[in-house]
Short mmCIF file of C-alpha atoms in Angstrom, two decimals:
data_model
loop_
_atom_site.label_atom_id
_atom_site.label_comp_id
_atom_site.label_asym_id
_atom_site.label_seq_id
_atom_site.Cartn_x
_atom_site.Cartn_y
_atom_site.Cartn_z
CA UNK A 20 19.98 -6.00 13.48
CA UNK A 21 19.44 -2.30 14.06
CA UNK A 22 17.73 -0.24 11.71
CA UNK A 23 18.03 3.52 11.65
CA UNK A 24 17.37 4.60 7.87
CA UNK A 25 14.93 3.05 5.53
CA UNK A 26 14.50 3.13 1.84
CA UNK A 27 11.03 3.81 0.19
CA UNK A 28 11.18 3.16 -3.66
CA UNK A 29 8.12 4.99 -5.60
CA UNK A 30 6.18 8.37 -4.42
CA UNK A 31 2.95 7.62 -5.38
CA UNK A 32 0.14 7.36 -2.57
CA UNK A 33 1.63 4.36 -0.84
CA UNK A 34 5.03 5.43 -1.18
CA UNK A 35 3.80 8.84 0.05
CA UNK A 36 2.33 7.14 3.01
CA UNK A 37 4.59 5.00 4.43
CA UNK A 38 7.06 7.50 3.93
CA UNK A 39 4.97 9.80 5.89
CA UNK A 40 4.61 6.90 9.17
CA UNK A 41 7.97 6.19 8.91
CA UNK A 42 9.35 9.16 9.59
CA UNK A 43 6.60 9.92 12.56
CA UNK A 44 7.96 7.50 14.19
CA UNK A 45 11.65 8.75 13.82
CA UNK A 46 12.96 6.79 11.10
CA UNK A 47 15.39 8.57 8.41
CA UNK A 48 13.57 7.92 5.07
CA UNK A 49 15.18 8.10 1.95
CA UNK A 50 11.89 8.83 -0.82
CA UNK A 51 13.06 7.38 -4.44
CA UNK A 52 11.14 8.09 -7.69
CA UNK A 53 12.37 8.85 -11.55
CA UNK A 54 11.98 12.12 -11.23
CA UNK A 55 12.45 14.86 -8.88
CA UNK A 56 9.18 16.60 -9.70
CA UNK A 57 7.21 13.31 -8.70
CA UNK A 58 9.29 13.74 -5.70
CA UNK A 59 8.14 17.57 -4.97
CA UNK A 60 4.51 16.31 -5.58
CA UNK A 61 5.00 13.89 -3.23
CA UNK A 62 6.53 15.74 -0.37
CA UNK A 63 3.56 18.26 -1.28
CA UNK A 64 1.29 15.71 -0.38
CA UNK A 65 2.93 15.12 2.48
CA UNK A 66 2.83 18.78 4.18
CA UNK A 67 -0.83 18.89 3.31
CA UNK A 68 -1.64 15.43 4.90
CA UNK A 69 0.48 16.95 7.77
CA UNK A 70 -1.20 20.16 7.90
CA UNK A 71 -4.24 18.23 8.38
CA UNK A 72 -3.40 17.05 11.41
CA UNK A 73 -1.95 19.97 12.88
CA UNK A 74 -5.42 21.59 12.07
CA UNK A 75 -6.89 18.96 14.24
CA UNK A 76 -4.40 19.55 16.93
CA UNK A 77 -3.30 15.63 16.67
CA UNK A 78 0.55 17.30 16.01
CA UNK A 79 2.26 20.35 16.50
CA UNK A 80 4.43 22.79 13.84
CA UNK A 81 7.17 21.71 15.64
CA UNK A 82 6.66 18.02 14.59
CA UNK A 83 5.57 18.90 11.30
CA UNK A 84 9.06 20.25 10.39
CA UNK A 85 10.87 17.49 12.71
CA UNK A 86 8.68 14.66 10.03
CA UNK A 87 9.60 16.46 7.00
CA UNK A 88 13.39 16.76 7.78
CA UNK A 89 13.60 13.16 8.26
CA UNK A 90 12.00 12.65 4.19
CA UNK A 91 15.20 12.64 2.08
CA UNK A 92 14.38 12.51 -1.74
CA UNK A 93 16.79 11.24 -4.42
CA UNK A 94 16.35 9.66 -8.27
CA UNK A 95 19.46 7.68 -7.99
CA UNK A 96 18.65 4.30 -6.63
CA UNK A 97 22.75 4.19 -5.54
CA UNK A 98 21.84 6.58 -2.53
CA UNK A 99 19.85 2.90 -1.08
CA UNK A 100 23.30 1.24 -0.62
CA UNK A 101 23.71 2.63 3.25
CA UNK A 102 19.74 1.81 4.15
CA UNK A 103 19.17 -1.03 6.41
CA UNK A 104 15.70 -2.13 4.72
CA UNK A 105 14.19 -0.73 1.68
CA UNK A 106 10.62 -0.62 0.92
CA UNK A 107 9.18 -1.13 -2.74
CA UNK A 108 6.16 0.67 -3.27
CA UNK A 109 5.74 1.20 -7.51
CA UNK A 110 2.84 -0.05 -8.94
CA UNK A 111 1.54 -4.28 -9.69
CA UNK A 112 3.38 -4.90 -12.54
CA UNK A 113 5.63 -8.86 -11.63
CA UNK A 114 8.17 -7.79 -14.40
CA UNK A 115 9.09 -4.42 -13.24
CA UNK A 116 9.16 -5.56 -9.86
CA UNK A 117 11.46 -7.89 -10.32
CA UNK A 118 13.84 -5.76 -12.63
CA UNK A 119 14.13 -3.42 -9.56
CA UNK A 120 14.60 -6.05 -6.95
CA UNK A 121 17.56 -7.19 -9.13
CA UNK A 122 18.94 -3.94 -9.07
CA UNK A 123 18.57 -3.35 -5.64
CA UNK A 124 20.07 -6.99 -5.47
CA UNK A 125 23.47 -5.34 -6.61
CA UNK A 126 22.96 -2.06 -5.16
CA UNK A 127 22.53 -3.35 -1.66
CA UNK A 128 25.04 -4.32 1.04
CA UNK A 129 23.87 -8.76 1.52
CA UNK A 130 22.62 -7.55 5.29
CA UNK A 131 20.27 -5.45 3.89
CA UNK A 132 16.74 -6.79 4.20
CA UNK A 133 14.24 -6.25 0.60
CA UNK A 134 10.91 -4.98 1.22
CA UNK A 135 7.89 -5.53 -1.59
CA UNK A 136 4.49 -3.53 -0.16
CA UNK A 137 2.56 -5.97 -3.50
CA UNK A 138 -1.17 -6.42 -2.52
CA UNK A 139 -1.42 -9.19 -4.70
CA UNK A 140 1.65 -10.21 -6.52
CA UNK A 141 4.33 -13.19 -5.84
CA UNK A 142 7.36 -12.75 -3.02
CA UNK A 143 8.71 -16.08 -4.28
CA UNK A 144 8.74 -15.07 -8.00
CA UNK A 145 9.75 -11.34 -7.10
CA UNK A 146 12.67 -12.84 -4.96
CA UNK A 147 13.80 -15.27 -7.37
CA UNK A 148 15.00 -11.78 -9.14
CA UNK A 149 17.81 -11.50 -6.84
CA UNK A 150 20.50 -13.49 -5.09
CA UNK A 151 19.51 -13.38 -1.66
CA UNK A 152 15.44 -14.46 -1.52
CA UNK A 153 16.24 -15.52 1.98
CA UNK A 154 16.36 -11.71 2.68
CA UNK A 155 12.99 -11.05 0.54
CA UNK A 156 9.84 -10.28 2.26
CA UNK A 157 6.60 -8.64 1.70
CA UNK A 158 5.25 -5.52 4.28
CA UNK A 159 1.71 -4.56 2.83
CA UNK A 160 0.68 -1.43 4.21
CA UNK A 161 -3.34 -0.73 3.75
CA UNK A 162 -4.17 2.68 3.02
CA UNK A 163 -4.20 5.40 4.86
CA UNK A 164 -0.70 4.13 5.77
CA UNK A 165 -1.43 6.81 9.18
CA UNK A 166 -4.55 5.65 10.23
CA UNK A 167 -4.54 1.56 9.50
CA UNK A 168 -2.32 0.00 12.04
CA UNK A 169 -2.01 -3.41 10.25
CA UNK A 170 0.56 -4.88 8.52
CA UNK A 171 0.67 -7.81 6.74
CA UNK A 172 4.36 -9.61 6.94
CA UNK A 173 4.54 -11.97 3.88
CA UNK A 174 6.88 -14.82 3.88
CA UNK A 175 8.01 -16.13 0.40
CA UNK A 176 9.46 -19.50 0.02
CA UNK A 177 12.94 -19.20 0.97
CA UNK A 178 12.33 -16.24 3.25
CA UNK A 179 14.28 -17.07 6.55
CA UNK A 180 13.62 -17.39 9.87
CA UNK A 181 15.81 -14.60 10.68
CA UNK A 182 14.41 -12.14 7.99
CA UNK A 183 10.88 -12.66 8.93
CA UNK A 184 12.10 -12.28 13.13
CA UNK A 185 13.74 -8.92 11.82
CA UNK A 186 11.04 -7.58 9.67
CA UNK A 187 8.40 -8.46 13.04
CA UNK A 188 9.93 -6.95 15.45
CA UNK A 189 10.55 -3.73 13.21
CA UNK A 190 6.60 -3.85 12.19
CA UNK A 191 5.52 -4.04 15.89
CA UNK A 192 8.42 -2.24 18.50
CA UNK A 193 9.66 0.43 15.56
CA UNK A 194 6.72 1.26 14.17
CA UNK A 195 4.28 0.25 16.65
CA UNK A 196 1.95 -1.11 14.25
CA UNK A 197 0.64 -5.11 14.38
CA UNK A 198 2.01 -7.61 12.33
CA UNK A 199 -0.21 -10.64 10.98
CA UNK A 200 1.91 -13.56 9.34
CA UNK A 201 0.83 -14.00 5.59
CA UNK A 202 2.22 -17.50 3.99
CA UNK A 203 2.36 -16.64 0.47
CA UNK A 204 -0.74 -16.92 -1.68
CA UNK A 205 -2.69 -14.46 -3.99
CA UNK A 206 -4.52 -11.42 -2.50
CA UNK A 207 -2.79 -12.37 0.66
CA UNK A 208 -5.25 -12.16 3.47
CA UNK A 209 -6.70 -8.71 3.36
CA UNK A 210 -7.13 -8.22 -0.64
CA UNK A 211 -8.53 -11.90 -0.85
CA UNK A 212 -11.08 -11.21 1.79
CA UNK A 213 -12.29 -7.56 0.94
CA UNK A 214 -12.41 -8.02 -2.77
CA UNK A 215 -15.02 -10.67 -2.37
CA UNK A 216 -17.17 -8.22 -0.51
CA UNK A 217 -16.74 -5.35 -3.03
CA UNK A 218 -17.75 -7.76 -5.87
CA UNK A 219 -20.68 -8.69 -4.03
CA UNK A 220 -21.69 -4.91 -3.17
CA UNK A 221 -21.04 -4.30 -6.88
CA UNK A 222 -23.43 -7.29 -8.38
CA UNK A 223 -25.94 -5.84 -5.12
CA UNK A 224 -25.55 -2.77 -6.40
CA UNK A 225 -25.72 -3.32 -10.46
CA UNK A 226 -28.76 -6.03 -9.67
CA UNK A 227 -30.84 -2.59 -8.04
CA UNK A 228 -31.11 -4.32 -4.72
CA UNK A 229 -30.37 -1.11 -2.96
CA UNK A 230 -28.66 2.28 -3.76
CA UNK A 231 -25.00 2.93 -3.32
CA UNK A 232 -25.45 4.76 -0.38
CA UNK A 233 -28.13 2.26 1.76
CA UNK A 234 -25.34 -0.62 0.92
CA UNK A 235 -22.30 0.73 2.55
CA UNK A 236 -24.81 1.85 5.38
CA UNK A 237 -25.85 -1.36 5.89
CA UNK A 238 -22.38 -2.94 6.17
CA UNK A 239 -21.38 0.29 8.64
CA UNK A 240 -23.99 0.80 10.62
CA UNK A 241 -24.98 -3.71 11.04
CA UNK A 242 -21.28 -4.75 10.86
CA UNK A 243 -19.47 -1.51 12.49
CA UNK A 244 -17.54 -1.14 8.84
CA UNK A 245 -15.04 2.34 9.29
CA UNK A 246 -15.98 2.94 5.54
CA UNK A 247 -18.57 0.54 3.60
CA UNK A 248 -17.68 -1.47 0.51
CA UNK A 249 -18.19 0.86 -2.22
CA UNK A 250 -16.31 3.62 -0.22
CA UNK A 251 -13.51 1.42 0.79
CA UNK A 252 -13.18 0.63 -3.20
CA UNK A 253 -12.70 4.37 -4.20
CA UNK A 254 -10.16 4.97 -1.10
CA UNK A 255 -8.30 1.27 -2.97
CA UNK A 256 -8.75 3.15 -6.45
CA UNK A 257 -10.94 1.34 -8.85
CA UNK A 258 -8.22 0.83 -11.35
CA UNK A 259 -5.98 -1.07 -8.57
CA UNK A 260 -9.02 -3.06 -7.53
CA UNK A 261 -9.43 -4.24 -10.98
CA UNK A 262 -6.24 -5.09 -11.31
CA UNK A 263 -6.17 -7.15 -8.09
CA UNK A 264 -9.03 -9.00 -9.38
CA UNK A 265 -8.07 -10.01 -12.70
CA UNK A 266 -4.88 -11.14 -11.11
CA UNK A 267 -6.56 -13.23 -8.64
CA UNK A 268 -9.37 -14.74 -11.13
CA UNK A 269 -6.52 -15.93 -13.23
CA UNK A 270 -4.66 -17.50 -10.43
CA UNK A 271 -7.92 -19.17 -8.63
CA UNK A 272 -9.86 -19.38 -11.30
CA UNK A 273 -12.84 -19.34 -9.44
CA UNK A 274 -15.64 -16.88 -10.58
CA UNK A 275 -16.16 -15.10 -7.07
CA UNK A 276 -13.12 -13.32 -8.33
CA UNK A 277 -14.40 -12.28 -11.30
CA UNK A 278 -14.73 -8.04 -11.52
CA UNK A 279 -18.50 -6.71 -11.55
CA UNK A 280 -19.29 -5.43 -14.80
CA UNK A 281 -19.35 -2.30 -13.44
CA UNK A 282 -15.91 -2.16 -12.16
CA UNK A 283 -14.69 -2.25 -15.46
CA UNK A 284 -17.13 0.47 -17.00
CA UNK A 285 -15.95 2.52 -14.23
CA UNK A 286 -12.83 2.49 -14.63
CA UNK A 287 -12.83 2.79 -18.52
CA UNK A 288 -15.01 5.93 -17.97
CA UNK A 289 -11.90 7.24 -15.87
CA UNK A 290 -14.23 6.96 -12.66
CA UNK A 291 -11.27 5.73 -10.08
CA UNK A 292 -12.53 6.76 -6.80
CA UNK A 293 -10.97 9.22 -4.20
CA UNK A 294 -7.86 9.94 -6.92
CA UNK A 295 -9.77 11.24 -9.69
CA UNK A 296 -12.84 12.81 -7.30
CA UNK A 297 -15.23 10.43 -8.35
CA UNK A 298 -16.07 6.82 -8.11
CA UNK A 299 -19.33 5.81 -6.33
CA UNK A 300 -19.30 8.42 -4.43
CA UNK A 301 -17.66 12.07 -4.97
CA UNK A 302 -14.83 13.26 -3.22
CA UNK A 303 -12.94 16.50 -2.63
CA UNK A 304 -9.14 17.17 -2.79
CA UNK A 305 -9.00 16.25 0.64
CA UNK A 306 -10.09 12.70 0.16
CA UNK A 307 -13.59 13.68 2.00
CA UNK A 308 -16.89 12.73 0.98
CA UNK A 309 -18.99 15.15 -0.73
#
C-alpha cells in the first residue's frame, strides 16, 4: 500500500510537529482542527520553527516554502476521505478519542489505515470505536517531533499483521525515523519508563537532596541525558505529565506512579513548563532555557 497524503487531526504542538516532519520528508499533509484560527496559529508555529532552522543554515528558503506548501489546513473532517493514513493528535481524553475514531470510521475509505499518537491511553478500547480495529494502530511521536527520531508503533488487540507491516515500513523507509514495537499496555514503553524518573527527580528534588539545576546535571553530564529530568518534564508539559500519571497509577496501581506533590502544585499554580515559560526552569518563546 502506497501512501502519498496523510491526515493529521488536531494543531496543537504534536499535531504541529508531525505535521511539520511529515511534510519534510515530502508527504502531502492535510492539518485538521475546529477552527481555522487554531489552524493559522499553527501554521505560525510552523514558519517560526522553520525559520529556525534556516537561521542555522540546516534548510534553505527554498525548502521552507516547498514544506509549507505541502501543509493543507481544513475544519471539515470530510476532506480525510482521500488520505491514505490519518494521524490523531488531540489531547488524552479515551471518550473523545473514540468519538472521533468513529467518525473517521465512516468518513474513511476501509483501506485507509487509523493512526492514534496517545502516550498513554488504550488502542484496543480506542479501536473498539470503529468497525475496522484490525486497521487501528498507535504512532507515538516524542517531542520535538524534528529532532527525536523514535517512534513507537503500538499494536492493539486485533491490529493485523498487515496494518502493523504497513505502518513499519512507513515509520522507517518514508519517514526515515526507527520504529520500536509496543504490545499494548499503559505508558507504553517510553512514558512508563521516563515518568518513573521524573517522579523520582521530583521527590529528590521536594526532599532538598539537591537543587533543580545539580539534578538534571547529574543525570546529563553521569548518564549523557540530551535534557535532564526536570527539563525533559517542562518540554512534556507538566499538565500532560500529570495526566499520564494519574492515568497510569489508576491502571497499575502501584505507588511509583503516584505524581510528586509538587507536580500537582505546579500545575495548579499554572507553572506548565516550556508552554507557559515557566516550570522548573524558565523558558523563552523559543522554547530555550533562560
Amino acid at each position: 500500500m502506497h501512501c502519498s497524503k496523510v491526515g493529521v487531526i488536531g494543531a496543537g504542538t504534536m499535531g504541529q510537529g508531525i505535521a511539520e516532519m511529515l511534510a519534510a520528508q515530502g508527504m502531502d499533509v492535510l492539518l485538521i482542527d475546529r477552527t481555522y484560527e487554531k489552524l493559522e496559529q499553527a501554521l505560525e508555529q510552523i514558519e517560526l520553527s522553520l525559520d529556525r532552522q534556516l537561521e542555522k543554515w540546516a534548510i534553505t528558503t527554498a525548502e521552507k516554502k516547498l514544506v509549507l506548501s505541502r501543509i493543507h489546513k481544513d475544519t471539515v473532517m470530510y476532506s480525510l476521505a482521500d488520505c491514505d493514513l490519518v494521524i490523531e493528535s488531540i489531547s488524552e481524553d479515551l471518550e473523545q478519542k473514540k468519538e472521533l475514531f468513529q467518525r473517521l470510521d465512516d468518513i474513511c475509505p476501509s483501506s485507509t489505515i487509523l493512526a492514534s499518537n496517545t502516550s498513554t491511553l488504550s488502542l484496543t478500547e480506542i479501536a473498539a470505536a470503529t468497525k475496522r480495529p484490525d486497521r487501528v494502530i498507535g504512532i507515538h511521536f516524542l517531542h520535538p517531533v524534528s529532532k527525536i527520531r523514535l517512534v513507537e508503533i503500538i499494536r492493539g488487540l486485533k491490529t493485523s499483521e498487515e496494518t502493523f507491516s504497513f505502518t513499519k515500513q512507513f515509520v522507517e523507509n518514508t519517514i526515515q525515523r526507527t520504529g520500536i514495537q509496543v504490545y499494548e499496555s499503559p505508558g507504553f514503553v517510553t512514558t512508563r519508563l521516563i515518568c518513573v524518573l521524573i517522579n523520582e527527580a521530583m521527590h529528590t528534588l521536594s526532599e532538598r537532596v539537591a537543587s533543580a539545576e545539580d539534578i538534571d546535571t547529574a543525570m546529563r553530564m553521569g548518564y549523557d541525558f540530551h535534557y535532564g529530568p526536570l527539563e525533559t518534564a517542562d518540554r512534556m508539559g507538566l499538565d500532560a505529565l500529570l495526566v499520564a500519571m494519574e492515568r497510569m497509577f489508576r491502571e497499575f496501581g502501584d505507588v511509583k506512579y503516584r505524581p510528586a506533590v509538587i507536580l500537582k502544585q505546579m500545575v495548579r499554580a499554572g507553572q506548565l513548563g516550556v508552554k507557559t515559560g515557566q516550570g522548573f526552569f524558565r523558558y523563552d518563546k523559543d522554547g530555550d532555557r533562560l
